[in-house]
């Protein structure tokens, strides 16, 4: 009957229209475009602008508070020590990198320091660094490799990677 006809696979690549069955291509999202730091698209542009905003705001707050620029220069790239986690493989490397390149820890540290009446200079430097990385297209890492990030692929791709 009618149920048997609906369960059968269509014999042609096109589905039968009618009885409320939409054309399958009508609801297909567009194919994703390659997303690399060299050619960002859509939300990635917004995320990179967000990184610029974090970098700018935290640097301005740091300057306004009168903290040491020598300290800023010395510690700005300190979170990149997390790259050493990749010596233990891509999974451990991603965990180490993401731990030091997520806004969660420095924002929590800043809140704790401010509540205790202490200087948030170090978390401001940390947040500025994360914003700088995001602005450049270096996102949080997937465990598949250093170049695979939430903002797209970074670095040179191996020839066999397609």
mmCIF file of C-alpha atoms in Angstrom:
data_model
loop_
_atom_site.group_PDB
_atom_site.id
_atom_site.type_symbol
_atom_site.label_atom_id
_atom_site.label_comp_id
_atom_site.label_asym_id
_atom_site.label_seq_id
_atom_site.Cartn_x
_atom_site.Cartn_y
_atom_site.Cartn_z
ATOM 1 C CA UNK A 1 0.000 0.000 0.000
ATOM 2 C CA UNK A 2 0.957 3.605 0.574
ATOM 3 C CA UNK A 3 3.419 2.758 3.389
ATOM 4 C CA UNK A 4 5.282 0.255 1.190
ATOM 5 C CA UNK A 5 5.605 2.836 -1.584
ATOM 6 C CA UNK A 6 7.091 5.377 0.867
ATOM 7 C CA UNK A 7 9.644 2.882 2.256
ATOM 8 C CA UNK A 8 11.019 1.999 -1.175
ATOM 9 C CA UNK A 9 14.078 3.879 -2.337
ATOM 10 C CA UNK A 10 13.433 6.018 -5.395
ATOM 11 C CA UNK A 11 14.672 4.532 -8.651
ATOM 12 C CA UNK A 12 16.013 7.839 -9.930
ATOM 13 C CA UNK A 13 18.338 10.295 -8.166
ATOM 14 C CA UNK A 14 15.436 12.753 -7.800
ATOM 15 C CA UNK A 15 12.781 12.152 -5.205
ATOM 16 C CA UNK A 16 9.146 12.237 -6.179
ATOM 17 C CA UNK A 17 7.559 15.530 -5.380
ATOM 18 C CA UNK A 18 4.124 15.530 -3.953
ATOM 19 C CA UNK A 19 2.396 14.496 -0.764
ATOM 20 C CA UNK A 20 4.345 17.208 1.058
ATOM 21 C CA UNK A 21 7.783 15.745 0.279
ATOM 22 C CA UNK A 22 10.201 18.651 -0.266
ATOM 23 C CA UNK A 23 12.916 18.520 -2.884
ATOM 24 C CA UNK A 24 16.031 17.325 -1.002
ATOM 25 C CA UNK A 25 18.279 20.117 -2.302
ATOM 26 C CA UNK A 26 15.898 22.785 -1.052
ATOM 27 C CA UNK A 27 17.028 22.252 2.560
ATOM 28 C CA UNK A 28 20.701 21.468 1.946
ATOM 29 C CA UNK A 29 23.076 24.046 3.447
ATOM 30 C CA UNK A 30 25.662 25.468 1.064
ATOM 31 C CA UNK A 31 28.981 23.665 0.881
ATOM 32 C CA UNK A 32 31.414 25.122 3.388
ATOM 33 C CA UNK A 33 34.141 27.266 1.931
ATOM 34 C CA UNK A 34 37.751 26.586 2.844
ATOM 35 C CA UNK A 35 38.470 28.457 6.036
ATOM 36 C CA UNK A 36 42.073 29.387 6.563
ATOM 37 C CA UNK A 37 43.693 32.366 8.247
ATOM 38 C CA UNK A 38 44.590 33.608 4.750
ATOM 39 C CA UNK A 39 40.954 33.460 3.594
ATOM 40 C CA UNK A 40 38.624 33.720 6.599
ATOM 41 C CA UNK A 41 34.890 33.730 6.092
ATOM 42 C CA UNK A 42 31.684 34.584 7.947
ATOM 43 C CA UNK A 43 31.845 33.875 11.671
ATOM 44 C CA UNK A 44 35.625 33.494 11.574
ATOM 45 C CA UNK A 45 35.964 37.159 10.653
ATOM 46 C CA UNK A 46 33.823 38.054 13.679
ATOM 47 C CA UNK A 47 35.884 35.803 15.949
ATOM 48 C CA UNK A 48 39.090 37.408 14.706
ATOM 49 C CA UNK A 49 37.616 40.876 15.283
ATOM 50 C CA UNK A 50 36.611 39.718 18.749
ATOM 51 C CA UNK A 51 40.258 38.785 19.342
ATOM 52 C CA UNK A 52 41.293 42.273 18.237
ATOM 53 C CA UNK A 53 38.741 43.746 20.662
ATOM 54 C CA UNK A 54 40.117 41.679 23.583
ATOM 55 C CA UNK A 55 43.683 42.646 22.666
ATOM 56 C CA UNK A 56 42.786 46.325 22.426
ATOM 57 C CA UNK A 57 40.643 46.506 25.568
ATOM 58 C CA UNK A 58 43.025 44.615 27.825
ATOM 59 C CA UNK A 59 46.030 46.561 26.562
ATOM 60 C CA UNK A 60 44.179 49.833 27.201
ATOM 61 C CA UNK A 61 43.199 48.707 30.705
ATOM 62 C CA UNK A 62 46.806 47.670 31.337
ATOM 63 C CA UNK A 63 48.063 51.071 30.169
ATOM 64 C CA UNK A 64 45.412 52.955 32.151
ATOM 65 C CA UNK A 65 46.429 51.134 35.338
ATOM 66 C CA UNK A 66 50.056 52.130 34.787
ATOM 67 C CA UNK A 67 51.483 48.629 34.915
ATOM 68 C CA UNK A 68 55.017 47.867 33.707
ATOM 69 C CA UNK A 69 55.497 47.631 29.934
ATOM 70 C CA UNK A 70 58.671 45.632 30.517
ATOM 71 C CA UNK A 71 56.579 43.012 32.353
ATOM 72 C CA UNK A 72 54.055 43.108 29.493
ATOM 73 C CA UNK A 73 56.796 42.518 26.894
ATOM 74 C CA UNK A 74 58.415 39.712 28.889
ATOM 75 C CA UNK A 75 55.173 37.819 29.587
ATOM 76 C CA UNK A 76 53.158 38.501 26.432
ATOM 77 C CA UNK A 77 54.197 35.245 24.730
ATOM 78 C CA UNK A 78 54.380 33.180 27.953
ATOM 79 C CA UNK A 79 51.165 31.223 27.185
ATOM 80 C CA UNK A 80 52.908 29.821 24.101
ATOM 81 C CA UNK A 81 54.997 27.617 26.394
ATOM 82 C CA UNK A 82 51.962 25.332 26.139
ATOM 83 C CA UNK A 83 53.145 24.344 22.646
ATOM 84 C CA UNK A 84 55.630 22.078 24.405
ATOM 85 C CA UNK A 85 52.667 19.820 25.169
ATOM 86 C CA UNK A 86 52.847 18.688 21.550
ATOM 87 C CA UNK A 87 55.988 16.758 22.477
ATOM 88 C CA UNK A 88 53.535 14.334 24.100
ATOM 89 C CA UNK A 89 51.469 14.034 20.926
ATOM 90 C CA UNK A 90 48.613 15.985 19.353
ATOM 91 C CA UNK A 91 46.002 15.104 21.989
ATOM 92 C CA UNK A 92 48.133 16.220 24.950
ATOM 93 C CA UNK A 93 49.359 19.199 22.952
ATOM 94 C CA UNK A 94 45.804 20.350 22.230
ATOM 95 C CA UNK A 95 44.827 20.020 25.898
ATOM 96 C CA UNK A 96 47.869 22.023 27.041
ATOM 97 C CA UNK A 97 47.445 24.674 24.353
ATOM 98 C CA UNK A 98 43.698 25.071 24.866
ATOM 99 C CA UNK A 99 44.088 25.316 28.638
ATOM 100 C CA UNK A 100 46.319 28.363 28.273
ATOM 101 C CA UNK A 101 44.516 29.824 25.233
ATOM 102 C CA UNK A 102 40.954 29.905 26.511
ATOM 103 C CA UNK A 103 39.589 33.094 28.057
ATOM 104 C CA UNK A 104 38.148 31.133 30.996
ATOM 105 C CA UNK A 105 41.283 30.857 33.152
ATOM 106 C CA UNK A 106 42.569 34.442 32.826
ATOM 107 C CA UNK A 107 39.089 35.897 33.361
ATOM 108 C CA UNK A 108 38.644 33.764 36.473
ATOM 109 C CA UNK A 109 42.110 34.768 37.703
ATOM 110 C CA UNK A 110 41.319 38.456 37.101
ATOM 111 C CA UNK A 111 38.045 38.163 39.014
ATOM 112 C CA UNK A 112 39.746 36.450 41.960
ATOM 113 C CA UNK A 113 42.570 38.993 42.044
ATOM 114 C CA UNK A 114 40.189 41.945 41.820
ATOM 115 C CA UNK A 115 37.991 40.512 44.578
ATOM 116 C CA UNK A 116 41.089 40.151 46.758
ATOM 117 C CA UNK A 117 42.155 43.723 46.032
ATOM 118 C CA UNK A 118 45.201 42.550 44.047
ATOM 119 C CA UNK A 119 46.550 43.643 40.689
ATOM 120 C CA UNK A 120 45.092 41.910 37.595
ATOM 121 C CA UNK A 121 48.189 42.764 35.535
ATOM 122 C CA UNK A 122 49.087 39.150 34.692
ATOM 123 C CA UNK A 123 45.568 38.110 33.584
ATOM 124 C CA UNK A 124 45.376 41.258 31.432
ATOM 125 C CA UNK A 125 48.604 40.280 29.667
ATOM 126 C CA UNK A 126 47.297 36.726 29.278
ATOM 127 C CA UNK A 127 43.981 37.894 27.782
ATOM 128 C CA UNK A 128 45.830 40.290 25.461
ATOM 129 C CA UNK A 129 47.934 37.374 24.211
ATOM 130 C CA UNK A 130 44.881 35.215 23.539
ATOM 131 C CA UNK A 131 43.227 38.097 21.687
ATOM 132 C CA UNK A 132 46.382 38.588 19.620
ATOM 133 C CA UNK A 133 46.461 34.910 18.652
ATOM 134 C CA UNK A 134 42.756 34.868 17.751
ATOM 135 C CA UNK A 135 43.130 38.051 15.719
ATOM 136 C CA UNK A 136 45.870 36.311 13.694
ATOM 137 C CA UNK A 137 43.693 33.220 13.197
ATOM 138 C CA UNK A 138 45.269 30.916 15.761
ATOM 139 C CA UNK A 139 42.309 29.280 17.432
ATOM 140 C CA UNK A 140 41.719 26.536 19.938
ATOM 141 C CA UNK A 141 43.262 23.283 18.753
ATOM 142 C CA UNK A 142 41.674 19.999 17.809
ATOM 143 C CA UNK A 143 43.463 16.806 18.821
ATOM 144 C CA UNK A 144 44.085 15.993 15.152
ATOM 145 C CA UNK A 145 47.085 18.330 14.988
ATOM 146 C CA UNK A 146 48.421 21.785 15.773
ATOM 147 C CA UNK A 147 47.195 23.245 12.485
ATOM 148 C CA UNK A 148 43.559 22.190 13.021
ATOM 149 C CA UNK A 149 41.759 24.953 14.935
ATOM 150 C CA UNK A 150 38.247 26.239 15.539
ATOM 151 C CA UNK A 151 39.156 29.180 13.285
ATOM 152 C CA UNK A 152 40.283 26.967 10.394
ATOM 153 C CA UNK A 153 43.560 25.415 9.333
ATOM 154 C CA UNK A 154 46.839 27.173 10.033
ATOM 155 C CA UNK A 155 50.340 26.549 8.791
ATOM 156 C CA UNK A 156 51.494 24.480 5.888
ATOM 157 C CA UNK A 157 49.471 21.438 5.025
ATOM 158 C CA UNK A 158 51.233 18.179 4.175
ATOM 159 C CA UNK A 159 51.008 17.326 0.466
ATOM 160 C CA UNK A 160 49.185 14.071 1.316
ATOM 161 C CA UNK A 161 46.603 15.978 3.390
ATOM 162 C CA UNK A 162 44.706 16.989 0.261
#
